[in-house]
Coordinates of C-alpha atoms in Angstrom, one line a residue:
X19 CA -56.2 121.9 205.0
X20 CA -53.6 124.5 206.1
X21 CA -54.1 128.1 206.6
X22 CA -52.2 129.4 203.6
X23 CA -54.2 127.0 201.1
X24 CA -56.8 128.7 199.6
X25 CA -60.7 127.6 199.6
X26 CA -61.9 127.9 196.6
X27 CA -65.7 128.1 196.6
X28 CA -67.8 126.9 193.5
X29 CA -71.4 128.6 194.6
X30 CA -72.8 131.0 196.4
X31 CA -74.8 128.5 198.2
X32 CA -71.0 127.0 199.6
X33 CA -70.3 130.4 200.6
X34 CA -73.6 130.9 202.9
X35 CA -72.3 127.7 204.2
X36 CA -69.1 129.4 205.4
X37 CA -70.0 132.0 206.8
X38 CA -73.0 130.5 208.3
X39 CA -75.8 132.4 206.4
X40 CA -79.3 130.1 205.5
X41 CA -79.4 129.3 202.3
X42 CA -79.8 131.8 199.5
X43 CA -83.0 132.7 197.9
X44 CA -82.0 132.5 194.6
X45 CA -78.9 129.7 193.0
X46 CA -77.0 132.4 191.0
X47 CA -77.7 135.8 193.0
X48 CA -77.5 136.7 196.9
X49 CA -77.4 140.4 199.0
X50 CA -75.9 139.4 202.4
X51 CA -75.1 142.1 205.3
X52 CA -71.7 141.3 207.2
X53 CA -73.9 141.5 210.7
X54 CA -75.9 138.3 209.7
X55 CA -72.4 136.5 209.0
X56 CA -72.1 133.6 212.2
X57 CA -68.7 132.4 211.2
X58 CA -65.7 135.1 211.1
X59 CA -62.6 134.2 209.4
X60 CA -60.0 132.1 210.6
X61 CA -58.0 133.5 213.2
X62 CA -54.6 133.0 211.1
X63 CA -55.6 133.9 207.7
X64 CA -57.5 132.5 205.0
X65 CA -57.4 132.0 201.2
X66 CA -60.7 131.9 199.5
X67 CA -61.3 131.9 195.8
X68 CA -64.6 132.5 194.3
X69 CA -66.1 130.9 191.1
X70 CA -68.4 134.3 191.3
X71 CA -68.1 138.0 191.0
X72 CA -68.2 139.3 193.9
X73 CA -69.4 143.1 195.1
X74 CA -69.2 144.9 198.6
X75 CA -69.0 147.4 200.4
X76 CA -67.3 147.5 204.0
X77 CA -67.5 150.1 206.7
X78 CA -66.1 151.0 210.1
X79 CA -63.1 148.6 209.8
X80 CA -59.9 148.9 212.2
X81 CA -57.3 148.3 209.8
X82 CA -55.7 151.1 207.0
X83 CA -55.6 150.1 203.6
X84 CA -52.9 151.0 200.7
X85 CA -53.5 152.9 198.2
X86 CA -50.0 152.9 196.1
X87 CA -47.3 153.4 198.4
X88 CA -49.7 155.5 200.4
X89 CA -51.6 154.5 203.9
X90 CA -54.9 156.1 204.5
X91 CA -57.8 155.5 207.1
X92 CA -61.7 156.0 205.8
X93 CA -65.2 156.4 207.3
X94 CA -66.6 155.8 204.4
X95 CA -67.7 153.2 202.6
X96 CA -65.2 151.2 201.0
X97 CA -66.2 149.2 198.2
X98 CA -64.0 145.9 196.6
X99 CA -64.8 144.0 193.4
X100 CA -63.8 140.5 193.4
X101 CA -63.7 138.6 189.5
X102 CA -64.3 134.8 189.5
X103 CA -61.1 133.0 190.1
X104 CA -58.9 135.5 191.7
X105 CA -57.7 135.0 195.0
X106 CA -58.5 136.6 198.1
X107 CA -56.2 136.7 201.4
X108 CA -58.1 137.4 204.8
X109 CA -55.7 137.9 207.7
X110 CA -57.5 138.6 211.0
X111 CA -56.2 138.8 214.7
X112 CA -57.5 138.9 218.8
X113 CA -58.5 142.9 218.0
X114 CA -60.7 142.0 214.7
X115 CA -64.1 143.3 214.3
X116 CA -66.5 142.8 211.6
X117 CA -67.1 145.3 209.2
X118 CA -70.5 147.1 208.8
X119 CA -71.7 146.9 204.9
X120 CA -72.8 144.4 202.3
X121 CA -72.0 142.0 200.2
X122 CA -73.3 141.2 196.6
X123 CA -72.6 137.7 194.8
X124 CA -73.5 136.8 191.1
X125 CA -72.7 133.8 189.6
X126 CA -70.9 133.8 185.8
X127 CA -74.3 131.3 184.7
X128 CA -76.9 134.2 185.9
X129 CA -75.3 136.9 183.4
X130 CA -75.4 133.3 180.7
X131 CA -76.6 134.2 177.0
X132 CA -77.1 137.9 178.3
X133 CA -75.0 141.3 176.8
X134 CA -73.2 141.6 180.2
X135 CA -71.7 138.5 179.8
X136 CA -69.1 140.4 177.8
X137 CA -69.4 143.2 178.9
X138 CA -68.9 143.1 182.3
X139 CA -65.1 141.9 181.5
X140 CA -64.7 146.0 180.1
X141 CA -65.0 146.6 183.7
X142 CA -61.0 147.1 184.5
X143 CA -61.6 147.4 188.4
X144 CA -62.4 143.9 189.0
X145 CA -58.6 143.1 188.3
X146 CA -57.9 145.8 191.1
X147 CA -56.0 144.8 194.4
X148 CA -57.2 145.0 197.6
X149 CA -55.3 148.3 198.3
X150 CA -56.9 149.8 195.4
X151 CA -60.1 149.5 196.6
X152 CA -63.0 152.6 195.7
X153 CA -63.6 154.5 198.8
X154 CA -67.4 156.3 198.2
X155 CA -68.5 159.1 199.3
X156 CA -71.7 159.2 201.5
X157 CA -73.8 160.6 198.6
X158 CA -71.9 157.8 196.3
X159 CA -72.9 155.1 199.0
X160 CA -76.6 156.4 199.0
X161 CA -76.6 155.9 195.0
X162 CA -74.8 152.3 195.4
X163 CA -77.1 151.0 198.1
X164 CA -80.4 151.9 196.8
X165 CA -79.4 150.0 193.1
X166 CA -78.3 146.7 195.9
X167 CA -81.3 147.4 197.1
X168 CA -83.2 147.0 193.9
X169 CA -81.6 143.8 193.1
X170 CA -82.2 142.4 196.6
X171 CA -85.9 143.5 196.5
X172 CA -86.3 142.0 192.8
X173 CA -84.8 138.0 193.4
X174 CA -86.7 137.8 196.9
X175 CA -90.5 138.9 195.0
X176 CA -91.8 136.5 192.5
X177 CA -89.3 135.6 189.9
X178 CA -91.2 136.0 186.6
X179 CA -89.9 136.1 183.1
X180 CA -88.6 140.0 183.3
X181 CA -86.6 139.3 186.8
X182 CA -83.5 138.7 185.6
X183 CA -83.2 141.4 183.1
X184 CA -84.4 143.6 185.6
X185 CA -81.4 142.9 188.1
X186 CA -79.1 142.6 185.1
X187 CA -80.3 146.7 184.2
X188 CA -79.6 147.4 187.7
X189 CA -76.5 145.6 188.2
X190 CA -75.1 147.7 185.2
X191 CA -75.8 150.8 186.5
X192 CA -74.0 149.3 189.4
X193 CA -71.3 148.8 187.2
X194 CA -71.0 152.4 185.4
X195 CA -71.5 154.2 188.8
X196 CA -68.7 152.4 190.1
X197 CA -67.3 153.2 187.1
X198 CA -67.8 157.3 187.3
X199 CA -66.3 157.0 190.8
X200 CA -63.3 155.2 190.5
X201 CA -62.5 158.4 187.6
X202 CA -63.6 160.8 190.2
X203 CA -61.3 158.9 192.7
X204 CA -58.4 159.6 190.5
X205 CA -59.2 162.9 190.3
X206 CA -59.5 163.7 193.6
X207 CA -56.3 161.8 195.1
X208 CA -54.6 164.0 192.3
X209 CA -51.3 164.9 194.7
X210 CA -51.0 160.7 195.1
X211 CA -51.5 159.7 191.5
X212 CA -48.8 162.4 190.4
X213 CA -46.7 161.0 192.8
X214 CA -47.1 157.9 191.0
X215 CA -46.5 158.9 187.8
X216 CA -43.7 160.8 189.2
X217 CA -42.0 157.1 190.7
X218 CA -42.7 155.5 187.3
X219 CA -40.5 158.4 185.4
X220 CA -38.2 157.6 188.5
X221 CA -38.2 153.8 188.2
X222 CA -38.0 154.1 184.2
X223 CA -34.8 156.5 184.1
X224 CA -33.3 154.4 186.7
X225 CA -34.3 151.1 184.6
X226 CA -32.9 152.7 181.4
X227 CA -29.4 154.1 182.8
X228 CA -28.7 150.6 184.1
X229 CA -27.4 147.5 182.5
X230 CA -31.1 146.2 183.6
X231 CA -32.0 146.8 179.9
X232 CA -29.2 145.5 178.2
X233 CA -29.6 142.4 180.0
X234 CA -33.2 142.0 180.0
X235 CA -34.6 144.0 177.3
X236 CA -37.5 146.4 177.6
X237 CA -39.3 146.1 181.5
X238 CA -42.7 144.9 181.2
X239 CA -46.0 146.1 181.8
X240 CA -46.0 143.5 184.5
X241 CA -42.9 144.3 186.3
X242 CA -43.4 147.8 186.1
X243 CA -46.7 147.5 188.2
X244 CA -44.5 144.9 190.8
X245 CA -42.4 147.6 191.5
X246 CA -44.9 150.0 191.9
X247 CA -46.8 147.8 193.9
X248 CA -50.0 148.5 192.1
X249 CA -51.9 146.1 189.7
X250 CA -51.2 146.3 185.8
X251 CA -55.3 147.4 185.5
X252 CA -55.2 150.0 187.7
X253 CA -52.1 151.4 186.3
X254 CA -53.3 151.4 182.8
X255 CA -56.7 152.7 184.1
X256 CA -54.4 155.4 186.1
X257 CA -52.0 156.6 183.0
X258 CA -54.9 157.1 180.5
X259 CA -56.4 159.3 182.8
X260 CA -53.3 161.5 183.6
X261 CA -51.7 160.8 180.4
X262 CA -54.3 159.5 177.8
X263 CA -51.5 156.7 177.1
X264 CA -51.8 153.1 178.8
X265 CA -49.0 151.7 180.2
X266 CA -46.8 150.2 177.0
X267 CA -47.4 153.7 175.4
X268 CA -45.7 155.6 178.2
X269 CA -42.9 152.9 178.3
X270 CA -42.6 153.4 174.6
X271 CA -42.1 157.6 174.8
X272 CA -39.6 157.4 177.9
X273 CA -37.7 154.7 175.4
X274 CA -37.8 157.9 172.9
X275 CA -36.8 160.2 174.6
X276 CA -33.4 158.3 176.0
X277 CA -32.8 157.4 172.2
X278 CA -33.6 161.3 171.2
X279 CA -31.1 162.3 174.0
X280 CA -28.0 160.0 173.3
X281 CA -29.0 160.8 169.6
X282 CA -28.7 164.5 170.2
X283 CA -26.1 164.3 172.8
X284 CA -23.7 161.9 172.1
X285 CA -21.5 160.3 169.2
X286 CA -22.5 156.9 169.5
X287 CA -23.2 155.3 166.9
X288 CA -26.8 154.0 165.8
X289 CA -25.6 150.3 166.6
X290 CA -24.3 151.3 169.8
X291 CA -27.3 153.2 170.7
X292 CA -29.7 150.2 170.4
X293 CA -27.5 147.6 172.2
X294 CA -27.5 150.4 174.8
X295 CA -31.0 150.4 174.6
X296 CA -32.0 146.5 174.7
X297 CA -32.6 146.2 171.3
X298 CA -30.9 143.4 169.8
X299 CA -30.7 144.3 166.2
X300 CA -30.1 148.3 164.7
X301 CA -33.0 147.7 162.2
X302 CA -35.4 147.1 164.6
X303 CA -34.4 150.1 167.0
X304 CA -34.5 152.5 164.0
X305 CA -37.9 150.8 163.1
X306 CA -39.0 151.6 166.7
X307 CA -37.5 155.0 166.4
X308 CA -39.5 155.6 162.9
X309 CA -42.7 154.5 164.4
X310 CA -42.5 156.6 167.5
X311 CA -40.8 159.9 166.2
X312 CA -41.7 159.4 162.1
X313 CA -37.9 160.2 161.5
X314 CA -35.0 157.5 161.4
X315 CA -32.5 158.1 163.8
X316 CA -30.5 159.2 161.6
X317 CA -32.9 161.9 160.3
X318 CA -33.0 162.7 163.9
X319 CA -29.3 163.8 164.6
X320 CA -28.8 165.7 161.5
X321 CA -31.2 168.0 163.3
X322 CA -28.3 168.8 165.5
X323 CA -25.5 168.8 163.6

């Protein structure tokens, strides 16, 4: 098998195999620290995709990490979430050093007939990339290992009938504390997010001034995160908070406002505006316009007449 085709590993137990762990204590839910870990990743890369959620937190590691179009370097710990499925590139050299930290594995089966089930898919940071990783603070990490902690302690003692909901309560605090700190991470990386929103505005103007939009119609959620090099979930996550819109909303109002501004502006006509605008047909651009604005555009330009 080449480098650049990925591994895709079924069970945790495969996964102790691979890095050379012993075998885990329980089927569906493993702690492991990166020290114990007696086979590193390939020299020239490697592809691994898990058929488990995946949970860690990494430390001390010589390499920088993206966040956006930014480049920052953290002590801290740095924590990823990994959904089942989702591929995961590893590219190591002569200089690489392990990572201090953790790493927390539960199988899709082990959450089976149980709340979280569902509810762990409202989670929107385990469609993160990489480079949008949640870097803790030490406090954060103190609250995040004792709760790993928990869980460990709980599947290595005697597994009786209240184990698993016990890690499951646990594991969902997990969950919502990761969840308060990814909001607090936005709010504190406030300059960078803006800057964000600020190259979206950019990128949109540009997008709607071009022939991009007669040609290809409105951009998509998923091309506007590709040029922003950020995932669709962490955009969406990033625009509610700054905005309270998601992503199709914000497309949606810049679309108004370059309709209210060759409306105002120019003497186009309504048919020319909406070619002009990627819309194929007049009646649905003034049907767009009504739903956005609750005036047709026709409504609209009398205003400035």
């Amino acid at each position: 098998m080449s480098a650049i085709d990925p591994i895709r590993i079924q069970t945790i137990s495969e996964f102790h195999t691979l890095r050379g762990l012993p075998k885990p204590k329980h089927p569906l839910i493993s702690v492991v620290s990166f020290k114990d870990f007696k086979k590193r990743p390939q020299k020239d890369g490697q592809s691994l995709v898990f058929n488990f959620y995946s949970i860690s937190v990494k430390r001390k590691m010589n390499q920088k990490y993206k966040y956006g179009q930014h480049e920052y370097d953290f002590d801290e710990g740095t924590m990823f979430f990994i959904a089942p499925n989702q591929v995961l590139r590893i590219d190591v050299d002569d200089e690489y050093r392990a990572p201090e930290g953790w790493m927390l594995m539960i199988h899709p089966d082990f959450l089976w007939n149980k709340p979280l089930a569902e509810t762990i898919r409202k989670y929107e940071f385990f469609d993160y990339s990489v480079h949008e990783a949640l870097f803790l603070s030490a406090d954060e990490e103190v609250k995040i290992q004792q709760l790993v902690a928990n869980i460990r302690h709980e599947y290595n003692t005697n597994i009786d009938t209240f184990s698993r909901d016990i890690i499951l309560s646990q594991l969902e605090t997990l969950l919502n504390y990761s969840d308060r700190f990814y909001q607090r991470q936005f709010i504190t990386r406030d300059k960078a997010n803006h800057q964000l929103v600020e190259r979206l505005e950019k990128l949109l103007n540009g997008y709607f001034n071009s022939d991009e939009i007669i040609l290809n119609g409105l951009p998509t959620v998923q091309y506007i995160s590709d040029q922003l090099n950020i995932s669709p979930g962490y955009l969406r996550s990033l625009l509610n908070l700054l905005t309270g819109q998601n992503t199709q909303q914000f497309i949606h109002q810049k679309l108004t406002d370059k309709a209210k501004e060759k409306l105002s502006t120019t003497n186009l006509s309504v048919s020319e505006i909406a070619y002009e605008l990627g819309f194929e047909h007049p009646q649905s651009f003034s049907k767009f316009f009504k739903k956005t604005t609750n005036s047709t555009p026709l409504e609209f330009r009398q205003l400035f007449l």
